[in-house]
Every structure is written in structure tokens, then in C-alpha cells.
Amino acid sequence: NAGVTQTPKFQVLKTGQSMTLQCAQDMNHEYMSWYRQDPGMGLRLIHYSVGAGITDQGEVPNGYNVSRSTTEDFPLRLLSAAPSQTSVYFCASSSSGTGLFFGQGTRLTVV
Amino acid sequence: DAKTTQPPSMDCAEGRAANLPCNHSTISGNEYVYWYRQIHSQGPQYIIHGLKNNETNEMASLIITEDRKSSTLILPHATLRDTAVYYCIVRVGSGAGSYQLTFGKGTKLSVIP
């Protein structure tokens, strides 16, 4: 099993550009989520999904969209990137009774 | 979820046991204690969790006080690779709420040669 795979690992965007951060898991977990981590801070929940077709907002959802068409994939979309979205983004998955399994992160810089 | 309090940093000599405390005095009956760690620049890693009994796995031991208001994560023989930020998180154990984690700033553990 590859676990949770995030792509790309690094990305530089210009203000106003759009992009999609990809996240895929091969553990058949029903729950997936996106977190962001800013320097010196803990992780903050952006969006989460408890199953295909079901998504909900976390603590900091503004500026981000998500969808969950399959169990395996949970992409995060930035529609119009802003410098405030410069951060490290982590995708995670879990199932009932397990801890969260995290990907290795996407380091995004918006200039 | 119940709020947790952890010291911002700790040092531990290599080969000695590292004991990381966590206070969760407002924990409710259906909330579990979870521990994660984050090694520099990597994604957080699940370590262990428990409800009220002490737990042990290949990575660590979790000691929860009888009143469940605090807990201690024990790394029995710390190595340099255990240098990381350790997060104590309390959350409900089932349902949609169990999947949402609130990460604080954690404890920065430095293992000293």
C-alpha cells in the first residue's frame, strides 16, 4: 500500500491563479480531510469528507473548494490564489477506529 | 472537543525514557486521547490512543490517570530520530466528529546525544 499520496510536493503560484492539489489513498478509508500548517502553528482543518459525495467545511474553508467523487480521491481546489494561502497542505485519511494517516504534504507558495 | 495543555518544549537524553505530559481536565466520557508526532517537514504520524486504560504499542506507552484529566506519553528509550513535535489531541471516538482533529502547538521534544 502506498498510503496517502499527495501531488505535487512543491508549487509556486502567482496571485489569482487557480490550481488543484491532489490527494489519493489506497486504504479504502471512508474519511478524508485537508489541513494547512503555517510556520510555527499547529494544523488547521480546511475541509473534510465522511464518504463519497459528502463534504463539509472545517475551521478555515474560505478560498478552497473540495469534492469527493470516489472513495480514493479528495482534491483541494484553490480558485484564485492569494498570498495568505502560502502554507503547507496535508491530506489525511482514516477509518472507524484508526488514527489519521497523513500524506507528506504539498508546499505551496503564492507570490 | 476538550482543550489540551502541553509544555511547549522538553529535552531528553538519548537512551533515556521521554515522558511527555498532557492536561485535558475538561475531557468528557466519550472522548479518547490521541497522540501524534510530526518530524520536521513531514506529515504527522499517529502514535497511540486510549480511552481510560493504559495502552502500549511498538512505539510508545500511554498512561491515563484514573480521573482521565491528564495523560503521559512515554517513549521508553528515546533516540535522535524521536526529535519531533508531539501533539496530544482529545476527540470523540465515533461518528463524523471523531474524524475532525484540532491540533494545538504541541510539545517540541529534543533528544540530546
mmCIF file of C-alpha atoms in Angstrom:
data_model
loop_
_atom_site.group_PDB
_atom_site.id
_atom_site.type_symbol
_atom_site.label_atom_id
_atom_site.label_comp_id
_atom_site.label_asym_id
_atom_site.label_seq_id
_atom_site.Cartn_x
_atom_site.Cartn_y
_atom_site.Cartn_z
ATOM 1 C CA ASN A 1 0.000 0.000 0.000
ATOM 2 C CA ALA A 2 1.197 3.489 -0.840
ATOM 3 C CA GLY A 3 -0.952 5.039 1.917
ATOM 4 C CA VAL A 4 -1.844 8.687 1.290
ATOM 5 C CA THR A 5 -0.238 10.243 -1.782
ATOM 6 C CA GLN A 6 -0.183 13.976 -2.396
ATOM 7 C CA THR A 7 0.858 15.739 -5.575
ATOM 8 C CA PRO A 8 2.600 17.995 -6.272
ATOM 9 C CA LYS A 9 5.154 18.182 -3.452
ATOM 10 C CA PHE A 10 6.051 21.802 -4.251
ATOM 11 C CA GLN A 11 4.187 24.519 -6.147
ATOM 12 C CA VAL A 12 4.638 28.222 -6.783
ATOM 13 C CA LEU A 13 1.611 30.187 -7.950
ATOM 14 C CA LYS A 14 1.016 33.768 -8.904
ATOM 15 C CA THR A 15 -1.745 35.684 -7.167
ATOM 16 C CA GLY A 16 -5.055 34.997 -8.880
ATOM 17 C CA GLN A 17 -4.044 31.694 -10.441
ATOM 18 C CA SER A 18 -6.028 28.554 -9.781
ATOM 19 C CA MET A 19 -4.805 25.041 -9.127
ATOM 20 C CA THR A 20 -5.802 21.693 -7.686
ATOM 21 C CA LEU A 21 -3.882 19.814 -5.028
ATOM 22 C CA GLN A 22 -4.334 16.096 -5.494
ATOM 23 C CA CYS A 23 -4.793 13.526 -2.741
ATOM 24 C CA ALA A 24 -5.296 9.793 -3.160
ATOM 25 C CA GLN A 25 -5.437 6.932 -0.667
ATOM 26 C CA ASP A 26 -5.420 3.196 -1.291
ATOM 27 C CA MET A 27 -6.602 2.002 2.135
ATOM 28 C CA ASN A 28 -10.344 2.174 1.401
ATOM 29 C CA HIS A 29 -10.785 4.737 4.174
ATOM 30 C CA GLU A 30 -14.140 6.460 4.271
ATOM 31 C CA TYR A 31 -12.891 9.648 5.865
ATOM 32 C CA MET A 32 -10.554 12.150 4.178
ATOM 33 C CA SER A 33 -9.551 15.668 5.105
ATOM 34 C CA TRP A 34 -7.332 18.606 4.242
ATOM 35 C CA TYR A 35 -5.265 20.592 6.739
ATOM 36 C CA ARG A 36 -2.986 23.564 6.354
ATOM 37 C CA GLN A 37 0.010 24.324 8.514
ATOM 38 C CA ASP A 38 1.550 27.765 8.755
ATOM 39 C CA PRO A 39 5.024 28.385 10.246
ATOM 40 C CA GLY A 40 5.134 27.807 13.999
ATOM 41 C CA MET A 41 1.494 26.805 14.169
ATOM 42 C CA GLY A 42 -0.474 23.630 14.524
ATOM 43 C CA LEU A 43 -2.594 22.134 11.764
ATOM 44 C CA ARG A 44 -5.937 23.690 10.918
ATOM 45 C CA LEU A 45 -8.748 21.766 9.247
ATOM 46 C CA ILE A 46 -9.881 23.153 5.886
ATOM 47 C CA HIS A 47 -12.462 20.650 4.577
ATOM 48 C CA TYR A 48 -13.333 17.070 5.254
ATOM 49 C CA SER A 49 -15.389 14.244 3.787
ATOM 50 C CA VAL A 50 -17.013 11.286 5.528
ATOM 51 C CA GLY A 51 -17.634 9.404 2.302
ATOM 52 C CA ALA A 52 -18.007 9.699 -1.461
ATOM 53 C CA GLY A 53 -20.379 12.534 -2.341
ATOM 54 C CA ILE A 54 -20.267 14.064 1.168
ATOM 55 C CA THR A 55 -18.098 17.033 2.111
ATOM 56 C CA ASP A 56 -18.182 19.651 4.847
ATOM 57 C CA GLN A 57 -16.266 22.695 5.992
ATOM 58 C CA GLY A 58 -13.636 22.740 8.676
ATOM 59 C CA GLU A 59 -12.106 25.606 10.608
ATOM 60 C CA VAL A 60 -10.633 27.592 7.671
ATOM 61 C CA PRO A 61 -12.620 26.784 4.476
ATOM 62 C CA ASN A 62 -12.630 30.186 2.762
ATOM 63 C CA GLY A 63 -10.861 30.241 -0.602
ATOM 64 C CA TYR A 64 -10.930 26.455 -1.014
ATOM 65 C CA ASN A 65 -13.299 24.007 -2.672
ATOM 66 C CA VAL A 66 -13.394 20.220 -2.454
ATOM 67 C CA SER A 67 -15.301 17.333 -3.968
ATOM 68 C CA ARG A 68 -15.336 13.594 -3.318
ATOM 69 C CA SER A 69 -16.492 11.627 -6.333
ATOM 70 C CA THR A 70 -14.668 8.422 -5.353
ATOM 71 C CA THR A 71 -13.551 6.846 -2.099
ATOM 72 C CA GLU A 72 -9.908 7.118 -3.151
ATOM 73 C CA ASP A 73 -9.588 10.751 -4.246
ATOM 74 C CA PHE A 74 -10.136 14.065 -2.463
ATOM 75 C CA PRO A 75 -8.777 17.023 -4.453
ATOM 76 C CA LEU A 76 -8.468 20.529 -2.982
ATOM 77 C CA ARG A 77 -9.052 23.434 -5.343
ATOM 78 C CA LEU A 78 -7.776 26.979 -4.985
ATOM 79 C CA LEU A 79 -9.926 29.085 -7.302
ATOM 80 C CA SER A 80 -7.974 32.356 -7.045
ATOM 81 C CA ALA A 81 -4.757 32.014 -5.100
ATOM 82 C CA ALA A 82 -3.802 34.673 -2.557
ATOM 83 C CA PRO A 83 -0.518 35.183 -0.672
ATOM 84 C CA SER A 84 -2.372 34.301 2.548
ATOM 85 C CA GLN A 85 -2.727 30.780 1.172
ATOM 86 C CA THR A 86 1.025 30.246 1.234
ATOM 87 C CA SER A 87 1.303 27.228 3.503
ATOM 88 C CA VAL A 88 1.999 23.522 3.744
ATOM 89 C CA TYR A 89 -1.066 21.436 2.950
ATOM 90 C CA PHE A 90 -1.610 17.974 4.350
ATOM 91 C CA CYS A 91 -4.195 15.449 3.266
ATOM 92 C CA ALA A 92 -5.257 12.706 5.684
ATOM 93 C CA SER A 93 -7.481 9.654 5.699
ATOM 94 C CA SER A 94 -8.876 7.361 8.340
ATOM 95 C CA SER A 95 -11.437 4.716 9.046
ATOM 96 C CA SER A 96 -13.512 3.888 12.076
ATOM 97 C CA GLY A 97 -11.222 3.012 14.975
ATOM 98 C CA THR A 98 -7.989 4.074 13.297
ATOM 99 C CA GLY A 99 -5.815 7.114 13.703
ATOM 100 C CA LEU A 100 -5.382 9.581 10.865
ATOM 101 C CA PHE A 101 -2.878 8.693 8.150
ATOM 102 C CA PHE A 102 -1.250 11.769 6.642
ATOM 103 C CA GLY A 103 0.399 12.398 3.313
ATOM 104 C CA GLN A 104 3.812 14.018 3.065
ATOM 105 C CA GLY A 105 2.444 17.454 2.263
ATOM 106 C CA THR A 106 2.352 19.993 -0.543
ATOM 107 C CA ARG A 107 4.389 23.135 -0.017
ATOM 108 C CA LEU A 108 2.598 25.997 -1.740
ATOM 109 C CA THR A 109 3.953 29.493 -2.240
ATOM 110 C CA VAL A 110 1.758 32.243 -3.677
ATOM 111 C CA VAL A 111 3.652 35.279 -4.939
ATOM 112 C CA ASP B 1 -13.554 18.577 21.799
ATOM 113 C CA ALA B 2 -11.815 19.047 25.137
ATOM 114 C CA LYS B 3 -8.932 21.510 25.222
ATOM 115 C CA THR B 4 -5.453 20.130 25.906
ATOM 116 C CA THR B 5 -2.429 21.773 27.505
ATOM 117 C CA GLN B 6 1.135 20.664 26.770
ATOM 118 C CA PRO B 7 4.511 22.164 27.661
ATOM 119 C CA PRO B 8 5.994 23.948 24.639
ATOM 120 C CA SER B 9 9.319 22.130 24.781
ATOM 121 C CA MET B 10 11.234 19.350 26.533
ATOM 122 C CA ASP B 11 14.696 17.819 26.356
ATOM 123 C CA CYS B 12 15.566 14.166 26.851
ATOM 124 C CA ALA B 13 18.920 12.382 26.869
ATOM 125 C CA GLU B 14 19.364 9.740 24.195
ATOM 126 C CA GLY B 15 18.598 6.268 25.548
ATOM 127 C CA ARG B 16 16.515 7.565 28.431
ATOM 128 C CA ALA B 17 12.734 7.474 28.690
ATOM 129 C CA ALA B 18 10.906 10.537 27.412
ATOM 130 C CA ASN B 19 7.768 11.367 29.388
ATOM 131 C CA LEU B 20 5.502 13.869 27.670
ATOM 132 C CA PRO B 21 2.604 15.216 29.767
ATOM 133 C CA CYS B 22 -0.781 16.404 28.591
ATOM 134 C CA ASN B 23 -3.538 18.023 30.600
ATOM 135 C CA HIS B 24 -7.143 17.572 29.466
ATOM 136 C CA SER B 25 -9.144 18.444 32.547
ATOM 137 C CA THR B 26 -12.408 19.028 30.639
ATOM 138 C CA ILE B 27 -12.423 15.666 28.876
ATOM 139 C CA SER B 28 -15.816 14.014 28.604
ATOM 140 C CA GLY B 29 -16.694 10.356 28.916
ATOM 141 C CA ASN B 30 -16.771 9.538 25.200
ATOM 142 C CA GLU B 31 -13.540 11.310 24.298
ATOM 143 C CA TYR B 32 -10.356 9.449 23.527
ATOM 144 C CA VAL B 33 -6.788 10.696 23.993
ATOM 145 C CA TYR B 34 -4.720 10.538 20.798
ATOM 146 C CA TRP B 35 -1.034 11.228 20.325
ATOM 147 C CA TYR B 36 0.615 12.196 17.059
ATOM 148 C CA ARG B 37 4.075 13.442 16.251
ATOM 149 C CA GLN B 38 5.500 15.492 13.431
ATOM 150 C CA ILE B 39 9.114 15.156 12.461
ATOM 151 C CA HIS B 40 10.461 18.237 10.740
ATOM 152 C CA SER B 41 8.703 18.972 7.425
ATOM 153 C CA GLN B 42 6.935 15.604 7.338
ATOM 154 C CA GLY B 43 3.257 14.738 7.693
ATOM 155 C CA PRO B 44 2.039 13.975 11.234
ATOM 156 C CA GLN B 45 2.368 10.358 12.333
ATOM 157 C CA TYR B 46 -0.141 8.543 14.525
ATOM 158 C CA ILE B 47 1.453 7.097 17.689
ATOM 159 C CA ILE B 48 -1.168 5.719 20.058
ATOM 160 C CA HIS B 49 -4.609 6.356 21.540
ATOM 161 C CA GLY B 50 -6.666 5.286 24.539
ATOM 162 C CA LEU B 51 -9.901 5.852 26.421
ATOM 163 C CA LYS B 52 -9.206 5.091 30.070
ATOM 164 C CA ASN B 53 -6.900 2.106 30.263
ATOM 165 C CA ASN B 54 -3.157 2.326 29.779
ATOM 166 C CA GLU B 55 -2.067 1.362 26.291
ATOM 167 C CA THR B 56 1.210 0.146 24.809
ATOM 168 C CA ASN B 57 2.358 -0.494 21.275
ATOM 169 C CA GLU B 58 5.678 -0.843 19.494
ATOM 170 C CA MET B 59 6.249 2.895 19.536
ATOM 171 C CA ALA B 60 5.137 4.095 22.963
ATOM 172 C CA SER B 61 3.061 3.709 26.093
ATOM 173 C CA LEU B 62 0.117 5.871 27.080
ATOM 174 C CA ILE B 63 -0.689 6.349 30.746
ATOM 175 C CA ILE B 64 -4.069 7.938 31.516
ATOM 176 C CA THR B 65 -4.854 8.998 35.091
ATOM 177 C CA GLU B 66 -7.822 7.416 36.803
ATOM 178 C CA ASP B 67 -9.849 10.636 36.617
ATOM 179 C CA ARG B 68 -8.804 10.964 32.929
ATOM 180 C CA LYS B 69 -7.871 14.603 33.390
ATOM 181 C CA SER B 70 -4.294 14.082 32.287
ATOM 182 C CA SER B 71 -2.102 11.614 30.448
ATOM 183 C CA THR B 72 1.548 10.886 29.746
ATOM 184 C CA LEU B 73 3.111 9.571 26.570
ATOM 185 C CA ILE B 74 6.214 7.512 27.279
ATOM 186 C CA LEU B 75 8.913 6.779 24.725
ATOM 187 C CA PRO B 76 10.890 4.108 26.622
ATOM 188 C CA HIS B 77 14.298 4.566 25.005
ATOM 189 C CA ALA B 78 14.452 7.856 23.135
ATOM 190 C CA THR B 79 16.652 8.093 20.050
ATOM 191 C CA LEU B 80 17.715 11.087 17.991
ATOM 192 C CA ARG B 81 15.036 10.132 15.456
ATOM 193 C CA ASP B 82 12.374 10.789 18.101
ATOM 194 C CA THR B 83 13.133 14.513 17.962
ATOM 195 C CA ALA B 84 9.785 15.943 16.830
ATOM 196 C CA VAL B 85 6.732 17.939 17.840
ATOM 197 C CA TYR B 86 4.306 15.770 19.778
ATOM 198 C CA TYR B 87 0.597 16.547 19.728
ATOM 199 C CA CYS B 88 -1.918 15.411 22.335
ATOM 200 C CA ILE B 89 -5.467 15.504 20.979
ATOM 201 C CA VAL B 90 -8.750 14.657 22.616
ATOM 202 C CA ARG B 91 -11.730 13.758 20.488
ATOM 203 C CA VAL B 92 -14.883 11.693 20.462
ATOM 204 C CA GLY B 93 -14.432 8.107 19.436
ATOM 205 C CA SER B 94 -17.190 7.600 16.909
ATOM 206 C CA GLY B 95 -19.290 9.378 14.302
ATOM 207 C CA ALA B 96 -18.345 12.230 11.996
ATOM 208 C CA GLY B 97 -16.928 14.252 14.885
ATOM 209 C CA SER B 98 -14.315 11.595 15.548
ATOM 210 C CA TYR B 99 -12.638 12.421 12.266
ATOM 211 C CA GLN B 100 -12.014 16.092 12.949
ATOM 212 C CA LEU B 101 -8.837 16.816 14.811
ATOM 213 C CA THR B 102 -7.871 20.069 16.482
ATOM 214 C CA PHE B 103 -4.100 20.380 16.599
ATOM 215 C CA GLY B 104 -2.544 22.761 19.091
ATOM 216 C CA LYS B 105 1.110 23.748 19.121
ATOM 217 C CA GLY B 106 2.253 20.528 20.804
ATOM 218 C CA THR B 107 5.493 19.812 22.660
ATOM 219 C CA LYS B 108 8.807 20.134 20.861
ATOM 220 C CA LEU B 109 10.869 17.183 22.100
ATOM 221 C CA SER B 110 14.609 17.435 21.564
ATOM 222 C CA VAL B 111 16.595 14.253 22.123
ATOM 223 C CA ILE B 112 20.133 15.159 23.147
ATOM 224 C CA PRO B 113 23.125 12.883 22.309
#
